Amino acid sequence: MSLSDTPAPLEHDAGQDGPTAALAEPTAKVTARWVTGLVLVNVGINAAFFGPINIFIAEQAIGIDETNKEAIASLVLGCGAAVSLVANPLFGALSDRTVSGFGRRAPWVLGGAVLATAALLALSGATAVAMMVLFWCLVQLGANAAYAAITAAIPDRVPVLQRGGVGGLAALGQTAGILLGSVFGAVVSGNYMVGYALCAAALLFSVLPYLFHRNDPPLPGALRPPFSWRSFLRGFWISPARHPDFAWAWLTRFLVNVCNQLTIVYLIFFLADVLKLENPALGVLILTGIYAALVMVTAVIAGPWSDRLGRRKPFVIGSSALIALAGLTMAFFPVWTGALVGAAILGVGFGAYQAVDFALLTQVLPQAADRGKDMGVINVAASLPQVFATGLAFLAVTHFGGYFTLFITAAVMGLLGAVFVVKIKGVR
């Protein structure tokens, strides 16, 4: 089968056939083949994100100016995260309106992956901070286009009673991608140019299984609303007064992701400068391996468990509290053993959180026609912490008490996220 505009056979039941299939509430369970494609896209995108975020950008910063490595890494990561704040909801909204025989989401998955792949290869040869910023921003632009589209595909195609399980498998893919990025970092032993190339290859090849079996019904042109810039831009504001559950879900996701980012953003520097590890990249790999293994186990357990119980909030509250506990562990036990325990706690908490919170979020979306845009707005709650946390981490480490302050701040953010989940009324 070619990747032309000829639509692939769609995998949905008769109740979802017809011109409104793209906007229908899904009722038929998705196939294992479709879920496998979804998981692989998440693997590739997260390898492209977190290989650079956790290892390669830091190593590249050291190569450019070791004295100012923290400032360079914060600038590059912060600018890229700022791009993602705009790119994710923008491409989500554009995919909502896409009229193509290839479907609504698949064109953006393909185009975004190609752009991010090219930008990663260009980033590998950057020798100045400005070039690092430019190419990392392009990586964020392309990868967020693909991520916005693949995220919207879940509420498009997955029925509510299957979303915890699929969310758990998507979290497994995300974590496998993070681990893969760390493996690349350890294998290349400081050769970040090769590391970027490996991340690029992983991203490009990961999207192919989904594209060949995409189950992405086209949107008929007659169902696409007339375009005006005013209505398009106003659509990104989702009133908390009209949709309070959506607003609380967004805020809790933001706080928990700030907690997570503060815990990991300077991990390689923490291992090198505080724990004095001789090979901090290997340390990142070990901690990420522990974290990843436990994320994958708890995600695939907690997601289906919440489906069976029909409850999301207790899982989200408990997992948010565990994520906060990981920060406290790192703060009060700044030794290698403490880092190992913190990674384990973070893995257990974040695995359950990723699976169940995602399912909760899909149940508070305002309307079917805007799933891509609304999931993009939700994804801002995961992207904005990269901007917020990098600046906060820089201030904490360099001016306000060092890594102890950093990890305590992380714990406070996670606990606030757990508390505010109770404000969500429309989901049990």
Coordinates of C-alpha atoms in Angstrom, one line a residue:
M1 CA 0.0 0.0 0.0
S2 CA 1.4 3.4 -0.8
L3 CA 1.2 6.6 1.2
S4 CA -0.9 8.4 -1.4
D5 CA -4.2 10.2 -0.8
T6 CA -6.1 7.0 -1.5
P7 CA -7.7 6.2 1.8
A8 CA -6.8 3.0 3.5
P9 CA -9.6 0.5 4.5
L10 CA -11.0 1.8 7.8
E11 CA -11.2 -0.4 10.8
H12 CA -14.5 0.6 12.5
D13 CA -17.9 -0.9 13.0
A14 CA -21.0 -0.2 10.9
G15 CA -22.4 2.2 13.4
Q16 CA -19.5 4.5 12.6
D17 CA -19.7 4.4 8.8
G18 CA -20.9 7.3 6.7
P19 CA -19.9 10.9 6.2
T20 CA -19.9 11.7 9.9
A21 CA -17.5 8.9 10.9
A22 CA -14.7 11.4 11.6
L23 CA -16.8 13.2 14.3
A24 CA -18.8 10.2 15.7
E25 CA -18.3 9.1 19.3
P26 CA -16.4 5.9 18.9
T27 CA -18.1 2.7 20.0
A28 CA -16.1 -0.2 18.5
K29 CA -12.9 -1.3 20.2
V30 CA -9.7 -0.5 18.3
T31 CA -7.6 -3.3 17.0
A32 CA -4.2 -4.5 18.4
R33 CA -2.6 -3.4 15.1
W34 CA -3.9 0.1 15.4
V35 CA -2.8 0.4 19.0
T36 CA 0.7 -1.0 18.1
G37 CA 1.0 1.8 15.5
L38 CA 0.0 4.4 18.1
V39 CA 2.5 3.1 20.6
L40 CA 5.4 3.1 18.1
V41 CA 4.6 6.8 17.2
N42 CA 4.9 7.7 20.9
V43 CA 8.2 5.8 21.1
G44 CA 9.7 7.7 18.2
I45 CA 8.4 11.2 19.3
N46 CA 9.6 10.7 22.9
A47 CA 13.0 9.5 21.8
A48 CA 13.3 12.6 19.7
F49 CA 12.2 14.8 22.6
F50 CA 14.0 13.3 25.6
G51 CA 17.3 12.0 24.1
P52 CA 18.2 15.7 23.5
I53 CA 16.4 17.0 26.6
N54 CA 18.0 14.6 29.1
I55 CA 21.5 14.2 27.5
F56 CA 22.5 15.6 24.1
I57 CA 21.6 19.3 24.6
A58 CA 23.5 19.3 27.9
E59 CA 26.5 17.6 26.3
Q60 CA 26.4 20.0 23.4
A61 CA 26.2 23.0 25.8
I62 CA 29.3 21.7 27.6
G63 CA 31.1 21.5 24.3
I64 CA 30.2 25.1 23.4
D65 CA 30.8 26.7 26.8
E66 CA 31.3 24.5 29.9
T67 CA 31.2 27.4 32.3
N68 CA 27.8 28.5 31.2
K69 CA 26.3 25.1 30.5
E70 CA 23.3 25.5 32.7
A71 CA 22.3 28.8 31.2
I72 CA 22.8 27.5 27.6
A73 CA 20.7 24.3 28.3
S74 CA 18.0 26.4 29.9
L75 CA 17.9 28.8 27.0
V76 CA 17.7 26.1 24.4
L77 CA 15.1 24.0 26.2
G78 CA 13.1 27.0 27.2
C79 CA 12.8 28.4 23.7
G80 CA 11.9 25.0 22.3
A81 CA 9.3 24.5 24.9
A82 CA 7.9 28.0 24.1
V83 CA 7.5 26.9 20.5
S84 CA 5.6 23.8 21.6
L85 CA 3.2 25.9 23.6
V86 CA 2.0 27.4 20.3
A87 CA 2.6 24.4 18.0
N88 CA 0.7 21.8 19.8
P89 CA -2.8 23.4 20.0
L90 CA -2.2 25.1 16.6
F91 CA -1.5 21.8 14.7
G92 CA -4.3 20.1 16.7
A93 CA -6.7 22.8 15.5
L94 CA -5.5 22.5 11.9
S95 CA -5.8 18.7 12.0
D96 CA -9.5 19.2 13.1
R97 CA -10.1 21.1 9.9
T98 CA -8.0 19.0 7.5
V99 CA -9.9 17.6 4.5
S100 CA -7.8 14.9 2.9
G101 CA -8.3 11.4 1.6
F102 CA -5.4 10.5 3.9
G103 CA -7.5 11.4 6.9
R104 CA -7.4 14.3 9.4
R105 CA -4.5 13.3 11.6
A106 CA -2.2 11.2 9.5
P107 CA -0.9 14.1 7.2
W108 CA 0.3 15.9 10.3
V109 CA 1.9 12.8 11.8
L110 CA 3.9 12.3 8.6
G111 CA 4.8 16.0 7.9
G112 CA 5.7 16.6 11.5
A113 CA 8.0 13.6 11.7
V114 CA 9.8 14.6 8.5
L115 CA 10.4 18.2 9.7
A116 CA 11.6 17.0 13.1
T117 CA 13.9 14.4 11.6
A118 CA 15.6 17.0 9.3
A119 CA 15.9 19.5 12.2
L120 CA 17.6 16.9 14.5
L121 CA 20.2 16.2 11.8
A122 CA 20.8 19.9 11.5
L123 CA 21.0 20.3 15.2
S124 CA 23.8 17.7 15.4
G125 CA 26.1 20.0 13.6
A126 CA 25.3 23.3 15.4
T127 CA 28.4 25.0 16.9
A128 CA 26.8 28.1 18.3
V129 CA 24.0 28.7 20.8
A130 CA 21.8 30.6 18.3
M131 CA 21.9 27.6 15.9
M132 CA 21.1 25.2 18.7
V133 CA 18.1 27.4 19.6
L134 CA 16.9 27.6 16.0
F135 CA 17.1 23.9 15.2
W136 CA 15.7 22.7 18.5
C137 CA 12.7 25.0 18.0
L138 CA 12.2 23.3 14.6
V139 CA 12.4 19.9 16.2
Q140 CA 9.7 21.0 18.6
L141 CA 7.6 22.4 15.8
G142 CA 7.6 19.2 13.8
A143 CA 7.4 16.7 16.7
N144 CA 4.5 18.7 18.3
A145 CA 2.6 18.6 15.0
A146 CA 2.9 14.8 15.0
Y147 CA 2.2 14.5 18.7
A148 CA -0.9 16.8 18.5
A149 CA -2.3 14.6 15.7
I150 CA -1.6 11.2 17.3
T151 CA -3.0 12.4 20.7
A152 CA -6.2 13.5 19.0
A153 CA -6.5 10.1 17.3
I154 CA -7.3 8.5 20.7
P155 CA -10.6 10.2 21.5
D156 CA -11.3 10.0 17.7
R157 CA -11.2 6.2 17.6
V158 CA -11.1 4.7 21.1
P159 CA -14.4 4.2 23.1
V160 CA -14.4 5.6 26.7
L161 CA -14.4 2.2 28.3
Q162 CA -11.1 1.3 26.5
R163 CA -9.3 4.6 27.0
G164 CA -7.6 3.7 30.3
G165 CA -6.0 0.7 28.7
V166 CA -5.0 2.5 25.5
G167 CA -3.8 5.4 27.6
G168 CA -1.6 3.0 29.6
L169 CA -0.1 1.6 26.4
A170 CA 0.5 5.1 25.0
A171 CA 2.3 5.9 28.3
L172 CA 4.3 2.7 27.8
G173 CA 5.3 4.0 24.3
Q174 CA 6.2 7.4 25.7
T175 CA 8.4 5.8 28.4
A176 CA 10.0 3.4 26.0
G177 CA 10.9 6.4 23.9
I178 CA 12.5 8.2 26.9
L179 CA 14.4 5.1 27.8
L180 CA 15.5 4.7 24.1
G181 CA 16.9 8.2 24.2
S182 CA 18.9 7.4 27.3
V183 CA 20.2 4.2 25.7
F184 CA 21.4 6.3 22.7
G185 CA 23.1 8.6 25.2
A186 CA 25.0 5.8 26.9
V187 CA 25.8 4.0 23.7
V188 CA 27.4 6.9 21.9
S189 CA 29.5 7.9 25.0
G190 CA 29.4 11.7 24.6
N191 CA 29.2 11.8 20.8
Y192 CA 26.0 13.8 20.7
M193 CA 26.2 14.1 16.8
V194 CA 25.6 10.4 16.5
G195 CA 23.0 10.5 19.3
Y196 CA 20.9 13.1 17.4
A197 CA 21.1 11.0 14.2
L198 CA 19.8 7.9 16.1
C199 CA 16.9 10.0 17.5
A200 CA 16.1 11.2 14.0
A201 CA 16.1 7.6 12.6
A202 CA 13.9 6.4 15.5
L203 CA 11.3 9.1 14.9
L204 CA 11.1 8.7 11.1
F205 CA 10.7 4.9 11.1
S206 CA 8.4 4.8 14.1
V207 CA 5.5 6.5 12.3
L208 CA 5.3 4.1 9.3
P209 CA 3.2 1.3 11.0
Y210 CA 0.6 3.9 12.0
L211 CA 0.5 5.5 8.6
F212 CA -0.2 2.2 6.9
H213 CA -3.0 1.2 9.3
R214 CA -4.2 4.5 10.4
N215 CA -8.0 4.1 10.8
D216 CA -8.4 7.8 10.2
P217 CA -11.8 8.6 8.5
P218 CA -11.6 11.7 6.2
L219 CA -13.6 14.8 7.1
P220 CA -16.1 15.7 4.4
G221 CA -15.5 19.2 3.1
A222 CA -19.2 20.0 3.9
L223 CA -18.6 19.4 7.6
R224 CA -15.6 21.8 7.8
P225 CA -16.9 25.1 9.3
P226 CA -16.2 28.3 7.4
F227 CA -12.8 29.8 8.4
S228 CA -12.3 33.2 10.0
W229 CA -9.2 34.3 11.9
R230 CA -11.3 35.7 14.7
S231 CA -13.2 32.5 15.4
F232 CA -10.1 30.4 14.9
L233 CA -8.1 32.3 17.4
R234 CA -10.9 32.7 19.9
G235 CA -11.4 28.9 19.8
F236 CA -8.2 28.4 21.7
W237 CA -9.8 30.0 24.8
I238 CA -11.9 27.5 26.6
S239 CA -13.9 29.3 29.3
P240 CA -13.3 27.9 32.8
A241 CA -16.7 29.2 33.8
R242 CA -18.4 27.2 31.0
H243 CA -16.1 24.2 31.2
P244 CA -14.8 24.0 34.8
D245 CA -13.9 20.3 34.7
F246 CA -11.7 21.0 31.7
A247 CA -10.0 23.9 33.5
W248 CA -9.3 21.9 36.7
A249 CA -8.0 19.0 34.6
W250 CA -5.7 21.4 32.8
L251 CA -4.4 23.0 36.0
T252 CA -3.7 19.6 37.7
R253 CA -1.8 18.3 34.7
F254 CA 0.2 21.5 34.6
L255 CA 1.2 21.2 38.3
V256 CA 2.1 17.5 38.1
N257 CA 4.2 18.1 35.0
V258 CA 6.0 21.0 36.7
C259 CA 6.8 18.6 39.5
N260 CA 8.1 16.0 37.0
Q261 CA 10.2 18.4 35.0
L262 CA 11.8 20.0 38.1
T263 CA 12.8 16.5 39.2
I264 CA 14.5 15.5 35.9
V265 CA 15.6 18.8 34.1
Y266 CA 19.1 19.0 35.6
L267 CA 19.4 15.3 36.4
I268 CA 22.7 14.9 34.5
F269 CA 24.2 18.0 36.3
F270 CA 22.9 16.7 39.7
L271 CA 24.6 13.4 39.1
A272 CA 27.9 15.0 38.0
D273 CA 28.1 18.0 40.4
V274 CA 26.4 16.7 43.6
L275 CA 26.7 12.9 43.5
K276 CA 30.1 13.2 41.7
L277 CA 29.5 10.2 39.4
E278 CA 32.3 9.6 37.0
N279 CA 29.9 8.7 34.2
P280 CA 26.7 10.8 34.7
A281 CA 25.3 9.7 31.3
L282 CA 25.4 6.1 32.5
G283 CA 23.8 7.2 35.7
V284 CA 21.0 8.8 33.7
L285 CA 20.5 5.6 31.9
I286 CA 20.3 3.5 35.1
L287 CA 17.8 5.9 36.7
T288 CA 15.8 6.1 33.5
G289 CA 15.8 2.4 33.2
I290 CA 14.4 1.9 36.7
Y291 CA 11.9 4.7 36.1
A292 CA 10.9 3.3 32.7
A293 CA 10.4 -0.3 33.8
L294 CA 8.1 0.8 36.6
V295 CA 6.2 3.3 34.5
M296 CA 5.5 0.6 31.9
V297 CA 4.3 -1.9 34.6
T298 CA 2.1 0.5 36.5
A299 CA 0.7 2.1 33.3
V300 CA -0.5 -1.1 31.8
I301 CA -2.0 -2.1 35.2
A302 CA -3.6 1.1 36.3
G303 CA -5.2 2.1 33.0
P304 CA -7.3 -1.1 32.5
W305 CA -7.9 -1.2 36.3
S306 CA -9.5 2.3 36.1
D307 CA -11.6 1.1 33.1
R308 CA -13.0 -1.8 35.0
L309 CA -13.8 0.3 38.1
G310 CA -15.1 3.2 36.0
R311 CA -13.1 5.5 38.3
R312 CA -10.3 7.9 37.4
K313 CA -9.9 10.5 40.3
P314 CA -8.6 8.2 43.0
F315 CA -5.8 6.9 40.7
V316 CA -4.8 10.4 39.6
I317 CA -4.8 11.7 43.2
G318 CA -2.7 8.8 44.5
S319 CA -0.2 8.9 41.6
S320 CA 0.3 12.7 41.9
A321 CA 1.1 12.3 45.5
L322 CA 3.7 9.6 44.7
I323 CA 5.3 11.9 42.1
A324 CA 5.7 14.5 44.8
L325 CA 7.2 11.9 47.1
A326 CA 9.9 11.3 44.6
G327 CA 11.0 14.9 44.8
L328 CA 11.1 14.8 48.6
T329 CA 13.3 11.7 48.4
M330 CA 15.8 13.4 46.1
A331 CA 15.8 16.5 48.4
F332 CA 16.4 14.7 51.7
F333 CA 18.6 11.8 50.5
P334 CA 21.0 13.4 47.9
V335 CA 23.1 10.2 47.5
W336 CA 23.1 7.5 44.8
T337 CA 20.8 5.2 46.8
G338 CA 18.4 8.1 47.3
A339 CA 18.4 8.7 43.5
L340 CA 17.6 5.1 42.9
V341 CA 14.7 5.1 45.3
G342 CA 13.5 8.4 43.9
A343 CA 13.5 7.1 40.4
A344 CA 11.5 4.0 41.5
I345 CA 8.9 6.1 43.2
L346 CA 8.7 8.5 40.3
G347 CA 8.2 5.5 37.9
V348 CA 5.4 4.0 39.9
G349 CA 3.6 7.3 40.3
F350 CA 4.1 8.6 36.7
G351 CA 3.0 5.4 35.1
A352 CA -0.3 5.3 36.8
Y353 CA -0.7 9.1 36.3
Q354 CA 0.0 9.0 32.6
A355 CA -2.5 6.2 31.9
V356 CA -5.4 7.3 34.0
D357 CA -5.1 11.1 33.8
F358 CA -5.1 10.8 30.0
A359 CA -8.4 8.9 30.1
L360 CA -9.8 11.4 32.5
L361 CA -8.8 14.3 30.1
T362 CA -10.6 12.7 27.1
Q363 CA -13.8 12.7 29.2
V364 CA -13.8 16.4 29.8
L365 CA -13.4 17.6 26.2
P366 CA -16.0 20.2 25.3
Q367 CA -17.0 18.9 21.8
A368 CA -16.1 16.2 19.2
A369 CA -15.5 18.6 16.4
D370 CA -12.6 20.3 18.3
R371 CA -10.9 17.2 19.7
G372 CA -7.5 18.0 18.1
K373 CA -7.5 21.6 19.3
D374 CA -8.8 20.8 22.8
M375 CA -6.2 18.0 23.2
G376 CA -3.6 20.5 22.0
V377 CA -4.7 22.9 24.7
I378 CA -4.4 20.1 27.2
N379 CA -1.0 19.2 25.9
V380 CA 0.1 22.8 26.7
A381 CA -0.2 21.8 30.3
A382 CA 2.6 19.3 29.6
S383 CA 4.7 21.7 27.4
L384 CA 4.4 24.9 29.5
P385 CA 6.2 23.3 32.5
Q386 CA 9.3 22.9 30.3
V387 CA 9.4 26.7 30.0
F388 CA 8.3 27.3 33.6
A389 CA 10.4 24.6 35.2
T390 CA 13.7 25.4 33.3
G391 CA 13.6 29.0 34.5
L392 CA 12.6 28.0 38.0
A393 CA 15.2 25.2 38.2
F394 CA 17.9 27.7 37.1
L395 CA 17.0 30.1 39.8
A396 CA 16.7 27.4 42.5
V397 CA 20.1 25.9 41.7
T398 CA 22.1 29.0 41.2
H399 CA 20.4 31.5 43.6
F400 CA 18.1 29.9 46.1
G401 CA 19.6 27.0 47.9
G402 CA 20.6 24.6 45.1
Y403 CA 19.2 21.2 44.5
F404 CA 17.5 20.9 47.9
T405 CA 15.3 23.9 47.0
L406 CA 14.7 22.5 43.5
F407 CA 13.4 19.1 44.7
I408 CA 11.3 20.6 47.5
T409 CA 9.6 22.9 45.0
A410 CA 8.9 20.0 42.8
A411 CA 7.2 18.1 45.7
V412 CA 5.0 21.1 46.5
M413 CA 3.8 21.4 42.9
G414 CA 3.0 17.7 42.8
L415 CA 1.0 17.8 46.0
L416 CA -1.0 20.8 44.8
G417 CA -1.8 18.9 41.6
A418 CA -3.2 16.0 43.7
V419 CA -5.3 18.3 45.8
F420 CA -7.0 20.1 42.9
V421 CA -8.1 16.8 41.2
V422 CA -11.0 16.7 43.7
K423 CA -12.5 19.8 42.0
I424 CA -13.3 17.8 38.9
K425 CA -17.0 16.9 39.2
G426 CA -18.0 15.2 35.9
V427 CA -15.6 12.2 36.3
R428 CA -15.6 9.8 39.1

